[in-house]
mmCIF file of C-alpha atoms in Angstrom:
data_model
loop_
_atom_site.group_PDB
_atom_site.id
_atom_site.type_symbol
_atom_site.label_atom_id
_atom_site.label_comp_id
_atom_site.label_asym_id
_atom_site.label_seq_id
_atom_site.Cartn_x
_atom_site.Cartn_y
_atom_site.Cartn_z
ATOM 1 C CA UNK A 1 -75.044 -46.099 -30.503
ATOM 2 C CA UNK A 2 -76.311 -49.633 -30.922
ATOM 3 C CA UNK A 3 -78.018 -51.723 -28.236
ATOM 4 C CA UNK A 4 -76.099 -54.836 -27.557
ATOM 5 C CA UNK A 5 -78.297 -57.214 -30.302
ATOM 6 C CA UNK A 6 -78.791 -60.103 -27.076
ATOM 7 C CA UNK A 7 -80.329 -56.679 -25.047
ATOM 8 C CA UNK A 8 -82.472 -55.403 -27.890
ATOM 9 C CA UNK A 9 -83.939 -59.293 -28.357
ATOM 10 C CA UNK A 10 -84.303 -59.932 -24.497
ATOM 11 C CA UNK A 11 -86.189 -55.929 -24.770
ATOM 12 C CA UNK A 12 -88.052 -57.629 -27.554
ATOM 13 C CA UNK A 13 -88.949 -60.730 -26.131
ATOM 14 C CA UNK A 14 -90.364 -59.297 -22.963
ATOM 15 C CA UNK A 15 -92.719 -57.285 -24.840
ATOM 16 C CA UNK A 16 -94.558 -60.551 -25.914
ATOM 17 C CA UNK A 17 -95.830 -60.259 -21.392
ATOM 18 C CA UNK A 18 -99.589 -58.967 -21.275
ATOM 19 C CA UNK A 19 -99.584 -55.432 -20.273
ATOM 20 C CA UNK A 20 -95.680 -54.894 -21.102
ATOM 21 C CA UNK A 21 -95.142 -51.888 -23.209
ATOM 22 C CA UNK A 22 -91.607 -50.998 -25.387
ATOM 23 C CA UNK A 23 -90.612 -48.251 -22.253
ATOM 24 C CA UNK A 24 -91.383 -50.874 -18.919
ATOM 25 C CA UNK A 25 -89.345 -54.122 -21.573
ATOM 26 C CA UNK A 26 -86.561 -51.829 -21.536
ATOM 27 C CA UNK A 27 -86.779 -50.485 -17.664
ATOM 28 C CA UNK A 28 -86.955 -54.909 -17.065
ATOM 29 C CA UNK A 29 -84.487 -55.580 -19.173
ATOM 30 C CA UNK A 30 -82.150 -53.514 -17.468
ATOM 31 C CA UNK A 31 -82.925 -54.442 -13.885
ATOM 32 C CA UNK A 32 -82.666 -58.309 -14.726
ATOM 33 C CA UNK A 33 -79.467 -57.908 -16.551
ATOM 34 C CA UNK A 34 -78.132 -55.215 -13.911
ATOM 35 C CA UNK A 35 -79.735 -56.601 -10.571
ATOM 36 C CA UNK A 36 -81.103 -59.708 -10.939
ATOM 37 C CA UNK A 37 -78.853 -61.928 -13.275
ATOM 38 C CA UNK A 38 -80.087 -65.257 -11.031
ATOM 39 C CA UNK A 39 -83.979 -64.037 -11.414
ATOM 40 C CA UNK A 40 -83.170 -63.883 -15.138
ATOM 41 C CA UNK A 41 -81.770 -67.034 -15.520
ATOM 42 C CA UNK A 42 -84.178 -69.094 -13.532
ATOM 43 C CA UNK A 43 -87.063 -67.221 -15.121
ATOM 44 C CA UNK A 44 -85.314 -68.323 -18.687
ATOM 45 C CA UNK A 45 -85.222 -71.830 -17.893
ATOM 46 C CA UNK A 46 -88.401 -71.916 -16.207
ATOM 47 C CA UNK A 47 -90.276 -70.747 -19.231
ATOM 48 C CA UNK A 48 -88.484 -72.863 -21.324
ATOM 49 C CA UNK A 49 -89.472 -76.054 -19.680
ATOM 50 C CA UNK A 50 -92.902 -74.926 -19.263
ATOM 51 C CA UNK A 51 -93.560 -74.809 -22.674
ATOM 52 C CA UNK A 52 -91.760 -77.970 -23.196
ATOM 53 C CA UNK A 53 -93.988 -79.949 -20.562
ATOM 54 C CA UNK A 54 -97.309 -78.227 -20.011
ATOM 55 C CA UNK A 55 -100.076 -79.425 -22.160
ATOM 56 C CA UNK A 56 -103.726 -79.732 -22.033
ATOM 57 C CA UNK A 57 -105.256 -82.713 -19.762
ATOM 58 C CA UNK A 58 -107.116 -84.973 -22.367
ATOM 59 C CA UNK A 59 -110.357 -85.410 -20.143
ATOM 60 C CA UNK A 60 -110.834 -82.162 -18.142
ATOM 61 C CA UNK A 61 -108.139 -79.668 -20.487
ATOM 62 C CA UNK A 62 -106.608 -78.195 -17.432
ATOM 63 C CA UNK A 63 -102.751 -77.353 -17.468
ATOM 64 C CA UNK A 64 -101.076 -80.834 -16.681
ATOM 65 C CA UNK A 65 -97.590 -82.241 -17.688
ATOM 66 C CA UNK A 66 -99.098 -85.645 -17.586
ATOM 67 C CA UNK A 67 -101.939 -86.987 -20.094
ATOM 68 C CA UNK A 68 -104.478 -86.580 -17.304
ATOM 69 C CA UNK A 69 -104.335 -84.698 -14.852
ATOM 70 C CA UNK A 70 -103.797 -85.122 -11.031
ATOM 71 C CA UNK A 71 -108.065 -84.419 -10.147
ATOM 72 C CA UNK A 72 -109.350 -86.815 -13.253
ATOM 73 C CA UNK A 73 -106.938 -89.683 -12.506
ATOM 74 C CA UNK A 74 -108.168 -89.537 -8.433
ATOM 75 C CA UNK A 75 -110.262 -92.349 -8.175
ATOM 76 C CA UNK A 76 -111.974 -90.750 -5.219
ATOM 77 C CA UNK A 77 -113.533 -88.066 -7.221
ATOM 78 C CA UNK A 78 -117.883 -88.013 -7.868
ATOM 79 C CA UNK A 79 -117.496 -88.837 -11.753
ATOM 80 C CA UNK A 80 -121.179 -87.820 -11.915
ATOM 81 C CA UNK A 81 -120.690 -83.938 -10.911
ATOM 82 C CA UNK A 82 -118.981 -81.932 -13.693
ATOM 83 C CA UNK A 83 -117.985 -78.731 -12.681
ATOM 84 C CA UNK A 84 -117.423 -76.166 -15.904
ATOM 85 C CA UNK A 85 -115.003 -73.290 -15.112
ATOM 86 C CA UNK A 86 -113.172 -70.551 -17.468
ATOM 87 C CA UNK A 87 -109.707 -70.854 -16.095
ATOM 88 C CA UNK A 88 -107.434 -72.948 -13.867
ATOM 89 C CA UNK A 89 -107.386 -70.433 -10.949
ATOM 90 C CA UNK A 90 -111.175 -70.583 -10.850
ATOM 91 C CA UNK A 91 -110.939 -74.351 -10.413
ATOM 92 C CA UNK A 92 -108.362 -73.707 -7.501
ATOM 93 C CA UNK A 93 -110.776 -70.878 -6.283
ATOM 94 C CA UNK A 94 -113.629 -74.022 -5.860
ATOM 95 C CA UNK A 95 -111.143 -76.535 -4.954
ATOM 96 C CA UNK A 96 -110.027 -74.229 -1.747
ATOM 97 C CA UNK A 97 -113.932 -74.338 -0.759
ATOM 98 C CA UNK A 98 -113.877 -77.718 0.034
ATOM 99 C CA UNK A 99 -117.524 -78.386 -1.271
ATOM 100 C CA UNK A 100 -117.230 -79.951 -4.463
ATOM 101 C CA UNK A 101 -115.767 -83.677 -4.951
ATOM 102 C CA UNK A 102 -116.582 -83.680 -8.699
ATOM 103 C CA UNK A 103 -114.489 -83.516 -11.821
ATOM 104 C CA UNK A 104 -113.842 -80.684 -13.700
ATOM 105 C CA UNK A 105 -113.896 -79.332 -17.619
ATOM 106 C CA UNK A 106 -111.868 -75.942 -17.621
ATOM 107 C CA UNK A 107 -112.751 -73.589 -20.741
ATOM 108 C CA UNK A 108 -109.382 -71.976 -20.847
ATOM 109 C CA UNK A 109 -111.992 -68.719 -21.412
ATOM 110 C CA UNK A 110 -115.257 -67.323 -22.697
ATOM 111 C CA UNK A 111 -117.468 -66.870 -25.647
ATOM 112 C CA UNK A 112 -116.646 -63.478 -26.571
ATOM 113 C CA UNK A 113 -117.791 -62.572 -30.344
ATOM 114 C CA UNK A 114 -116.245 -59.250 -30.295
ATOM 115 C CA UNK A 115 -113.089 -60.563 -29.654
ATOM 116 C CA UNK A 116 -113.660 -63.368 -32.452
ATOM 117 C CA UNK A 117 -113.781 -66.611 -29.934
ATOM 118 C CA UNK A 118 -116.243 -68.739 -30.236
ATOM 119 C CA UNK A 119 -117.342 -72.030 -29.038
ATOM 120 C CA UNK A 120 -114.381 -73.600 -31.030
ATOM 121 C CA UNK A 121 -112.368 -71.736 -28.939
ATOM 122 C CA UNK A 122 -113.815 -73.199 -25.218
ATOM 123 C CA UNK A 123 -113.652 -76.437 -26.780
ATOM 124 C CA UNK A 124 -117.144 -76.976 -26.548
ATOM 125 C CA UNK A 125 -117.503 -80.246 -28.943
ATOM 126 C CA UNK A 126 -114.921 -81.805 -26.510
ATOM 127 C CA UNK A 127 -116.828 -80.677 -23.206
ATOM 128 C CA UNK A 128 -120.239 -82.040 -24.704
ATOM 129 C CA UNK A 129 -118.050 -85.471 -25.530
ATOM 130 C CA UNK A 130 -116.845 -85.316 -21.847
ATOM 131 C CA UNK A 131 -120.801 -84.497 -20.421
ATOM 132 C CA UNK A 132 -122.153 -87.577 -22.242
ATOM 133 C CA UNK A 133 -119.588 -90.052 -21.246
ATOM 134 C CA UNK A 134 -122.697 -91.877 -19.374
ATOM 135 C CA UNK A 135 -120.990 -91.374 -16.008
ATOM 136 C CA UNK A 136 -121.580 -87.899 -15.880
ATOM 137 C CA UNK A 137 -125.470 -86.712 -14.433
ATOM 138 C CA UNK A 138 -125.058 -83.400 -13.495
ATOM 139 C CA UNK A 139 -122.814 -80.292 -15.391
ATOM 140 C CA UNK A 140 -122.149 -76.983 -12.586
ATOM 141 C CA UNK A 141 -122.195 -74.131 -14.605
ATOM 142 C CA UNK A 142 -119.137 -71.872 -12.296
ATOM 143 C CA UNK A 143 -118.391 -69.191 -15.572
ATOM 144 C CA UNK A 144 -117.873 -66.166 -13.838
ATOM 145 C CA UNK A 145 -121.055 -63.591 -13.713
ATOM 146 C CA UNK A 146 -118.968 -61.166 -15.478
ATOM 147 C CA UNK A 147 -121.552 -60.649 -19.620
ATOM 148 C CA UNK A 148 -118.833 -62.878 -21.009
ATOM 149 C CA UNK A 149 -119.633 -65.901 -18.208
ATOM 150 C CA UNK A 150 -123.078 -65.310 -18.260
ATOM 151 C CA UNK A 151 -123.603 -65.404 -21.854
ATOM 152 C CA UNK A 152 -120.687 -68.428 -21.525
ATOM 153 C CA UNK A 153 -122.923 -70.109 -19.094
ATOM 154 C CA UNK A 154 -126.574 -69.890 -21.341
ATOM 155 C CA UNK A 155 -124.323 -71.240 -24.559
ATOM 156 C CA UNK A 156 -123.111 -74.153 -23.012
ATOM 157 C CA UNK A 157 -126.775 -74.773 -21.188
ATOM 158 C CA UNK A 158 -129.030 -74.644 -24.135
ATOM 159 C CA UNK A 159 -126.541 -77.027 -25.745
ATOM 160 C CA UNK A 160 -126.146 -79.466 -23.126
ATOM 161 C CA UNK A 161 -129.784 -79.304 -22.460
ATOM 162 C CA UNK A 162 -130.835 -80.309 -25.966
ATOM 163 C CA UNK A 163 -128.692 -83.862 -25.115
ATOM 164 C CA UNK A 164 -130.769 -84.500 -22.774
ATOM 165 C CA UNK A 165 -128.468 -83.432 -19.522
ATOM 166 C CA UNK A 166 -128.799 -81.725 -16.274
ATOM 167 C CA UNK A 167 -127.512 -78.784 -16.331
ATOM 168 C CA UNK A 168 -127.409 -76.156 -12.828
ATOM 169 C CA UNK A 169 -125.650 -72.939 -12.226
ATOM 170 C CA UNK A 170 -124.075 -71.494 -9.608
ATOM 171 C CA UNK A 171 -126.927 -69.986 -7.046
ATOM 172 C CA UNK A 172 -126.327 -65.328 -7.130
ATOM 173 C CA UNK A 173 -127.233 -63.799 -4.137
ATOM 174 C CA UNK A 174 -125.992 -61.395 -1.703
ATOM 175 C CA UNK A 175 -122.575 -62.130 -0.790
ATOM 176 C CA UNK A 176 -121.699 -63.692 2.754
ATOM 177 C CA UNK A 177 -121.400 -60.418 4.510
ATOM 178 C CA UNK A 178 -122.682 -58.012 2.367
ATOM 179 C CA UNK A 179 -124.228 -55.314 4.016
ATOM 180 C CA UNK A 180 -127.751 -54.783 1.526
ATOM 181 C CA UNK A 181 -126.749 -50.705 1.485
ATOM 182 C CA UNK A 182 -123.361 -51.289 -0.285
ATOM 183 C CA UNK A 183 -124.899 -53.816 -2.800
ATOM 184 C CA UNK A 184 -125.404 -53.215 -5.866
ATOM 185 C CA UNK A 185 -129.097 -53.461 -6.637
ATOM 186 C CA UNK A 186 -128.686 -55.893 -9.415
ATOM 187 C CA UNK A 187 -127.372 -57.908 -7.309
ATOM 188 C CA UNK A 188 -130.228 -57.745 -5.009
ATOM 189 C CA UNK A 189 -132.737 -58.113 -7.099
ATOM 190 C CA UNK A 190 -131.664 -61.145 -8.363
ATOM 191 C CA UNK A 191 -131.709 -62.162 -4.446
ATOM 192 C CA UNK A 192 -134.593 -61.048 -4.215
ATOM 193 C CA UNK A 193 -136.429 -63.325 -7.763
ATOM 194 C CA UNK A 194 -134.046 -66.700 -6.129
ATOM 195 C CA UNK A 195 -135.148 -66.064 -2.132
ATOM 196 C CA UNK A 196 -134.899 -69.625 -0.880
ATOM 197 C CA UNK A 197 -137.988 -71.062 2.107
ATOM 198 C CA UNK A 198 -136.068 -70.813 5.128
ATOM 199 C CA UNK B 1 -105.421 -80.002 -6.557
ATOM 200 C CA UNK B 2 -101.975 -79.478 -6.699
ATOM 201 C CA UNK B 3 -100.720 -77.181 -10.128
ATOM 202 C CA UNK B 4 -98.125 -78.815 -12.195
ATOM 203 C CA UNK B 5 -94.877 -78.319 -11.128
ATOM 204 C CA UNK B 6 -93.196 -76.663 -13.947
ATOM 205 C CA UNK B 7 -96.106 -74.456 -13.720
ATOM 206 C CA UNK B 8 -95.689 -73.409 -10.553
ATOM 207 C CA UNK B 9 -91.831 -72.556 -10.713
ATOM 208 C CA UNK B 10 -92.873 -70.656 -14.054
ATOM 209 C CA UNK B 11 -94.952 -68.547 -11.148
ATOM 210 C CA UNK B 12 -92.343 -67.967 -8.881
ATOM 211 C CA UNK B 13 -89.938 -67.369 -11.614
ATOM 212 C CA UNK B 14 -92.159 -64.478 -13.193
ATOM 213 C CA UNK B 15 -92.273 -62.836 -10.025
ATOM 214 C CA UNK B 16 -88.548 -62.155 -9.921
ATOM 215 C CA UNK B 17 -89.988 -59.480 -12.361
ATOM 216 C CA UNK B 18 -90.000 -56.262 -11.157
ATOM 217 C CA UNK B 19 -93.464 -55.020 -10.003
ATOM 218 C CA UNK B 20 -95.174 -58.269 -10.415
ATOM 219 C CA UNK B 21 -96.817 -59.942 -7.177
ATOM 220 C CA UNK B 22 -98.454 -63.730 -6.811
ATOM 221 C CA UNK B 23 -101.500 -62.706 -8.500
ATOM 222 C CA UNK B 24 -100.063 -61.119 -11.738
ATOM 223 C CA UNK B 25 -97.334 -64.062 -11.953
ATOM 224 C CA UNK B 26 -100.320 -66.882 -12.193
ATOM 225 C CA UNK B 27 -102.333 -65.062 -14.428
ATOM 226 C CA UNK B 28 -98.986 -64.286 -16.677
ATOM 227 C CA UNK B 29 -97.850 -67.861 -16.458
ATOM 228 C CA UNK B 30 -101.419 -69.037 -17.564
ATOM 229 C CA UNK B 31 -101.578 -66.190 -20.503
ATOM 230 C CA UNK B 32 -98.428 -67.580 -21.970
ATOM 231 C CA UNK B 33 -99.174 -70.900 -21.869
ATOM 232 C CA UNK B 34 -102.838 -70.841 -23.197
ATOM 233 C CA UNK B 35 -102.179 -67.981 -25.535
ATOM 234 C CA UNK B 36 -98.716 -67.069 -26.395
ATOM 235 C CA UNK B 37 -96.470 -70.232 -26.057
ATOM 236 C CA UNK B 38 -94.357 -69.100 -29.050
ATOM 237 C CA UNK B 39 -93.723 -65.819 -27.126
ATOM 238 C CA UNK B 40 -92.992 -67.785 -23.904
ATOM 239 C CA UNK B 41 -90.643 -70.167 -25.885
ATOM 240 C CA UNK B 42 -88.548 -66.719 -27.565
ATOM 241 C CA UNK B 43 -88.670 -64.766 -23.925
ATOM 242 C CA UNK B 44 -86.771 -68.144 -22.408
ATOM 243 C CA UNK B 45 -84.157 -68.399 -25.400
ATOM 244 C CA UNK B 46 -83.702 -64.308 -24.790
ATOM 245 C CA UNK B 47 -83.396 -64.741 -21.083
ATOM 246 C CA UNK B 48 -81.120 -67.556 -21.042
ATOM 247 C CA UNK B 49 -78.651 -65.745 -23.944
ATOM 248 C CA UNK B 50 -78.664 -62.220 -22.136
ATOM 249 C CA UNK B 51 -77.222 -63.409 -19.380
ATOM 250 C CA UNK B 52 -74.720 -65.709 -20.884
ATOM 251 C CA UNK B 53 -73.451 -62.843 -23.883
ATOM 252 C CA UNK B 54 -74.132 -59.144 -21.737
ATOM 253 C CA UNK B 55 -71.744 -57.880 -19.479
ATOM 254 C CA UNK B 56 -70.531 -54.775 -18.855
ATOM 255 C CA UNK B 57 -67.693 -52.590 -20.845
ATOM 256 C CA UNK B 58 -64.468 -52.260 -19.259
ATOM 257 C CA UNK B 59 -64.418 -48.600 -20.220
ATOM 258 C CA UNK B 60 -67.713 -47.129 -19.530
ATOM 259 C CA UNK B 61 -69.632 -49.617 -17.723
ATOM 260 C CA UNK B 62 -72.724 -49.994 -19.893
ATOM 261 C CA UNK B 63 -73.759 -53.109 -21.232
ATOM 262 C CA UNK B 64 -72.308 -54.437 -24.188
ATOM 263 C CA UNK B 65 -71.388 -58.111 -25.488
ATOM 264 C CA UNK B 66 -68.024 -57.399 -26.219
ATOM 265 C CA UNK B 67 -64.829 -56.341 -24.136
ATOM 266 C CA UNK B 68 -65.612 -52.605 -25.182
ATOM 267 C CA UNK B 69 -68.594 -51.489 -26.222
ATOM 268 C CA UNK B 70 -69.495 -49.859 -29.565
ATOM 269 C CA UNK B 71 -69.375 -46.435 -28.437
ATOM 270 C CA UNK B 72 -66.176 -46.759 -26.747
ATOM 271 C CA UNK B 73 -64.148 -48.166 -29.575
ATOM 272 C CA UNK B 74 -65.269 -45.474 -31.979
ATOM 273 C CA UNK B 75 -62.458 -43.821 -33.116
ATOM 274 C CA UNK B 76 -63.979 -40.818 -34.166
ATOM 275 C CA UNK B 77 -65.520 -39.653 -30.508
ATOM 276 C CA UNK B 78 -63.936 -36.976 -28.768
ATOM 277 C CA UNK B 79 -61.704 -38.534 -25.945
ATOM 278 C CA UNK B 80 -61.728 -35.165 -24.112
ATOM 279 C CA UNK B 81 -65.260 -35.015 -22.592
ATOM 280 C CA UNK B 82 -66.436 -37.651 -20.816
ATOM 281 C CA UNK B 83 -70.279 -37.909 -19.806
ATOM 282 C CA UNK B 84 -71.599 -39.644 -16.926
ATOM 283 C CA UNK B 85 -74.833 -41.101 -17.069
ATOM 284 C CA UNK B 86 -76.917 -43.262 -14.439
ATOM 285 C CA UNK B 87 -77.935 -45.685 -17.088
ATOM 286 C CA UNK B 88 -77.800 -47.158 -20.610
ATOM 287 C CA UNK B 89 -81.559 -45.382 -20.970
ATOM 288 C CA UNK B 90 -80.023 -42.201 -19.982
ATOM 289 C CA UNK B 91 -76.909 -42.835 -22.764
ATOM 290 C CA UNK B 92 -79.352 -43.224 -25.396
ATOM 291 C CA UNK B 93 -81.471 -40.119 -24.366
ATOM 292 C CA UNK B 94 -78.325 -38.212 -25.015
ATOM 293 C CA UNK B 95 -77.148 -39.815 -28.329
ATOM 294 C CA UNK B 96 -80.667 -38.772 -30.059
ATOM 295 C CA UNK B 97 -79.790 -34.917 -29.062
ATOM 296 C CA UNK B 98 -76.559 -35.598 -31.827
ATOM 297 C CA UNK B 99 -75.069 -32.917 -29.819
ATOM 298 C CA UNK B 100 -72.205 -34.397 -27.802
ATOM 299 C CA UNK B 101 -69.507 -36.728 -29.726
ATOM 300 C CA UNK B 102 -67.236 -37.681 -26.262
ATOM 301 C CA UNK B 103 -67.186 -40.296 -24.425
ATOM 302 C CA UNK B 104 -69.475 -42.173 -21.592
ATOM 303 C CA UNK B 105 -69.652 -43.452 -17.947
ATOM 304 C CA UNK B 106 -72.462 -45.300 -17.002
ATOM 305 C CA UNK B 107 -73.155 -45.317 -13.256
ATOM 306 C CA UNK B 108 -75.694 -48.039 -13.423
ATOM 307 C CA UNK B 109 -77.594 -46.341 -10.951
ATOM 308 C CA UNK B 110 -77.209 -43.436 -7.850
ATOM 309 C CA UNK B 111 -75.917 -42.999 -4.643
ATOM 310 C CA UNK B 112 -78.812 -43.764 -2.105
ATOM 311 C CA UNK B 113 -77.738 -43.923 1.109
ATOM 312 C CA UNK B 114 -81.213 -45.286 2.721
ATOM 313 C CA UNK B 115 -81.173 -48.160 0.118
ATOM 314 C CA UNK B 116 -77.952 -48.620 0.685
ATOM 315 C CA UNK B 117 -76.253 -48.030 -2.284
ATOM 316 C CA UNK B 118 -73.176 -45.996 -1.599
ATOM 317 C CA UNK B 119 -70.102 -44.502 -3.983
ATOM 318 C CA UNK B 120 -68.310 -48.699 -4.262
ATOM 319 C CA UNK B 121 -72.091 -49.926 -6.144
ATOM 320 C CA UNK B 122 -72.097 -46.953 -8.680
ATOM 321 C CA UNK B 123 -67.746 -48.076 -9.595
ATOM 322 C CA UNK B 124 -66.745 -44.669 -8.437
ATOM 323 C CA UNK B 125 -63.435 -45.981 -7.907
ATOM 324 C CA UNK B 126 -63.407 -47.202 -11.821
ATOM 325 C CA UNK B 127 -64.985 -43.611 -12.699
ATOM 326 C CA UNK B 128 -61.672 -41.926 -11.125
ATOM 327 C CA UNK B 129 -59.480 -44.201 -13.049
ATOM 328 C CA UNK B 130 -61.485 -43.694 -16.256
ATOM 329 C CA UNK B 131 -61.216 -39.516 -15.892
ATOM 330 C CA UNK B 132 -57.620 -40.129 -15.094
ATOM 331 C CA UNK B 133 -56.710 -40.952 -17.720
ATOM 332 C CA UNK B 134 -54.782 -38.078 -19.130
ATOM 333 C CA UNK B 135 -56.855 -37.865 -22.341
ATOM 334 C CA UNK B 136 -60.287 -36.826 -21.079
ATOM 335 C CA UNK B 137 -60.371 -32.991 -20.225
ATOM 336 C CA UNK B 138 -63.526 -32.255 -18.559
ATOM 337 C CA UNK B 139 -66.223 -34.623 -16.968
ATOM 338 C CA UNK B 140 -69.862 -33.444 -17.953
ATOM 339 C CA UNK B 141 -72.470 -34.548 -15.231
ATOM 340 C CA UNK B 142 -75.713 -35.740 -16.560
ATOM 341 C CA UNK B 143 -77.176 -37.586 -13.696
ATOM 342 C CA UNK B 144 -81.088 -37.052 -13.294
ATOM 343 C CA UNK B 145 -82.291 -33.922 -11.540
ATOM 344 C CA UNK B 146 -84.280 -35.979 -8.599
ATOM 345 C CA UNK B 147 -82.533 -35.857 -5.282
ATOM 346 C CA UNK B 148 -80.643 -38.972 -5.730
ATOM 347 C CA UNK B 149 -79.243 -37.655 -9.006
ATOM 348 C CA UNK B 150 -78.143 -34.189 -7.750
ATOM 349 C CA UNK B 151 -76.226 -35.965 -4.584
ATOM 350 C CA UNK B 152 -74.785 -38.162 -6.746
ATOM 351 C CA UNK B 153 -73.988 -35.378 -9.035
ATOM 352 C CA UNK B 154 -72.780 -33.382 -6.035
ATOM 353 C CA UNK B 155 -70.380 -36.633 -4.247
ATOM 354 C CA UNK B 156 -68.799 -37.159 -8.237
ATOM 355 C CA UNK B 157 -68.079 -33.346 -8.340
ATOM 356 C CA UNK B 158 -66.409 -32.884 -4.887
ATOM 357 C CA UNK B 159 -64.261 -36.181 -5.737
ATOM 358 C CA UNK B 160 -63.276 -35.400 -8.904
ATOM 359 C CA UNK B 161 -62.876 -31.697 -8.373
ATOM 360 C CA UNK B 162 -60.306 -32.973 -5.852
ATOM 361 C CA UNK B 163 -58.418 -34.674 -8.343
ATOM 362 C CA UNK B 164 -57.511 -31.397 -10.361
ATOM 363 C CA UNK B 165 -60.591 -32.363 -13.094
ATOM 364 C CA UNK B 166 -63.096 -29.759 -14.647
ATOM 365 C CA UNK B 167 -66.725 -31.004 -13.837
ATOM 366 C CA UNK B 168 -69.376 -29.651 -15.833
ATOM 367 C CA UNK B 169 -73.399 -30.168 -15.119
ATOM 368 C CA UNK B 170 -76.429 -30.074 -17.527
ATOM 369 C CA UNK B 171 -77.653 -26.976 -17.291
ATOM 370 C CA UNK B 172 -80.946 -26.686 -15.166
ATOM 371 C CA UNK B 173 -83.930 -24.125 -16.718
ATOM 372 C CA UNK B 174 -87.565 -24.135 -17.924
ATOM 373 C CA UNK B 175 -87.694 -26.960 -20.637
ATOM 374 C CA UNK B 176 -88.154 -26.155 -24.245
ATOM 375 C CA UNK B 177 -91.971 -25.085 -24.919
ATOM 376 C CA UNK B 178 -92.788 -24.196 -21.720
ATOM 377 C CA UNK B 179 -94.946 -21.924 -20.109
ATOM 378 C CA UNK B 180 -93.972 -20.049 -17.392
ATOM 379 C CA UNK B 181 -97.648 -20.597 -15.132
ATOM 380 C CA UNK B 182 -96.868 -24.206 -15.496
ATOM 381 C CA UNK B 183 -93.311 -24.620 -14.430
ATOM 382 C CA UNK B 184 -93.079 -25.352 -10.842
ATOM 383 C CA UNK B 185 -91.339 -22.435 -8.163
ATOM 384 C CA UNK B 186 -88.235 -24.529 -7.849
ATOM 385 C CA UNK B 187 -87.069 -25.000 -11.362
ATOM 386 C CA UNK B 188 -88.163 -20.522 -12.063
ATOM 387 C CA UNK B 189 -85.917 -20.122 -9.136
ATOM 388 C CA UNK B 190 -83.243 -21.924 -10.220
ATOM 389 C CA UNK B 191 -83.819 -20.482 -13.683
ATOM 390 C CA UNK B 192 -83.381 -17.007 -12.354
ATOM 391 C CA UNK B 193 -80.239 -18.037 -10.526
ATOM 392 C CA UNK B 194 -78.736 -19.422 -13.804
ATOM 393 C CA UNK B 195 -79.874 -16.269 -15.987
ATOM 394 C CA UNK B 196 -77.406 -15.711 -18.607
ATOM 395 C CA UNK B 197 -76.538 -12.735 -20.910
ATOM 396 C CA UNK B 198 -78.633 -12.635 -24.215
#
């Protein structure tokens, strides 16, 4: 018995998700063709336009379908903050904070030798183009703490540093209501090293 | 901030996806387009040509891009036994024992009552009309042995049984290479029920 070859290509195809082995493609493949023919469609045609229109904003390399995006072409943005994060949701993470009226540079990742990506692979030689633009006066490290941000985070400063710029990272502490028994002790000894006059 | 807006129907899209909620549809839509936009490109085309081609076979109801499906116009199957199956997953299961050369009905799914799928959204009506036939002799049941499967096992039987059909079910035992401490009460019970002469 042969799978229908449109089946066996859409079974194919979905493999190429993260985290989608050959037994859950098929189990999808099924339900979208059985259940959810509309789903199926829409999802088709939305990932085809996708890759047709999203590209890489030229200043800050965010997702954008326009050459710069919606946050570098708002003239009411501080053009002397820039604000370095790994990934697009991290920059809507700060956004939703409402603290930060800078621009952005967005990695699209980490430094992560294992894994073979390097600082080709952030982009770095466009985010130290971007730093020294003259406008810029301070660069917010926001990497996640994670050993990939962190080591993400010293890269970028010791580079950025050598040019000359300001370069500050996020402040590590005890979260807003953290209860000191339930955290972690590196975590408070790094509170502990950064305790602020009050 | 607001995300670009092919991007964002991408996310809403993906989460037609079975088992995928707001958080896994952003971080899928951002995989694909920062790391796999030749895999996001093939996924649309598949999409977009599964559900134009697939349909189902006007025989035995499992997917197939023609009128009948392979299986079906086979002239070489027995046209006396006729299997029924819950789905195409099932079919194949059953094709790599190489030890039944009939013919197939594919449920596409099982009677569930609480989810409200009753006897007209498994095409019992197009099940009697297929084991009316004349040719087909006897009707093996090979629904799954969860509750849903055995009901709907049970409702096919009673209904077809009616009709002056023989209905046949997999046999139920301990599996092939097991081990008697590690088979659970229900399936020794039923074992002992089903004994047969050696």
């Amino acid at each position: 018995m042969k799978t229908p070859s449109s089946l066996a290509y859409l079974t194919e195809a979905l493999r190429r998700l993260p985290g989608i082995g050959p037994k859950s493609a098929q189990r999808i493949a099924y339900h979208m063709m059985q259940h959810d023919r509309e789903g199926a469609g829409m999802l088709g045609r939305a990932l085809t336009q996708a890759v047709e229109r999203i590209h890489h904003c030229a200043l800050c390399n965010t997702f954008t379908e326009s050459e710069i995006c919606e946050t570098c072409a708002d003239e009411e943005r501080d053009r002397s903050l820039l604000c370095v994060v790994e990934t697009p949701g991290d920059q809507v993470m700060i956004e939703q904070t409402l603290t930060f009226k800078g621009l952005y540079f967005v990695l699209m990742g980490h430094l992560s030798p294992l894994d073979g990506i390097g600082p080709k692979d952030i982009h770095l030689e466009r985010l130290i183009a971007r730093a020294s633009d003259g406008a810029v006066k301070e660069v917010i490290l926001a990497t996640n703490f994670t050993n990939e941000g962190e080591a993400t985070a010293h890269y970028i400063s010791e580079t950025l540093k050598a040019r000359g710029l300001k370069v500050t990272r996020l402040a590590r502490g005890v979260p807003v209501g953290g209860e000191l028994e339930h955290v972690d002790a590196g975590t408070i000894a790094r509170a502990m090293l950064d305790r602020r006059a009050t």
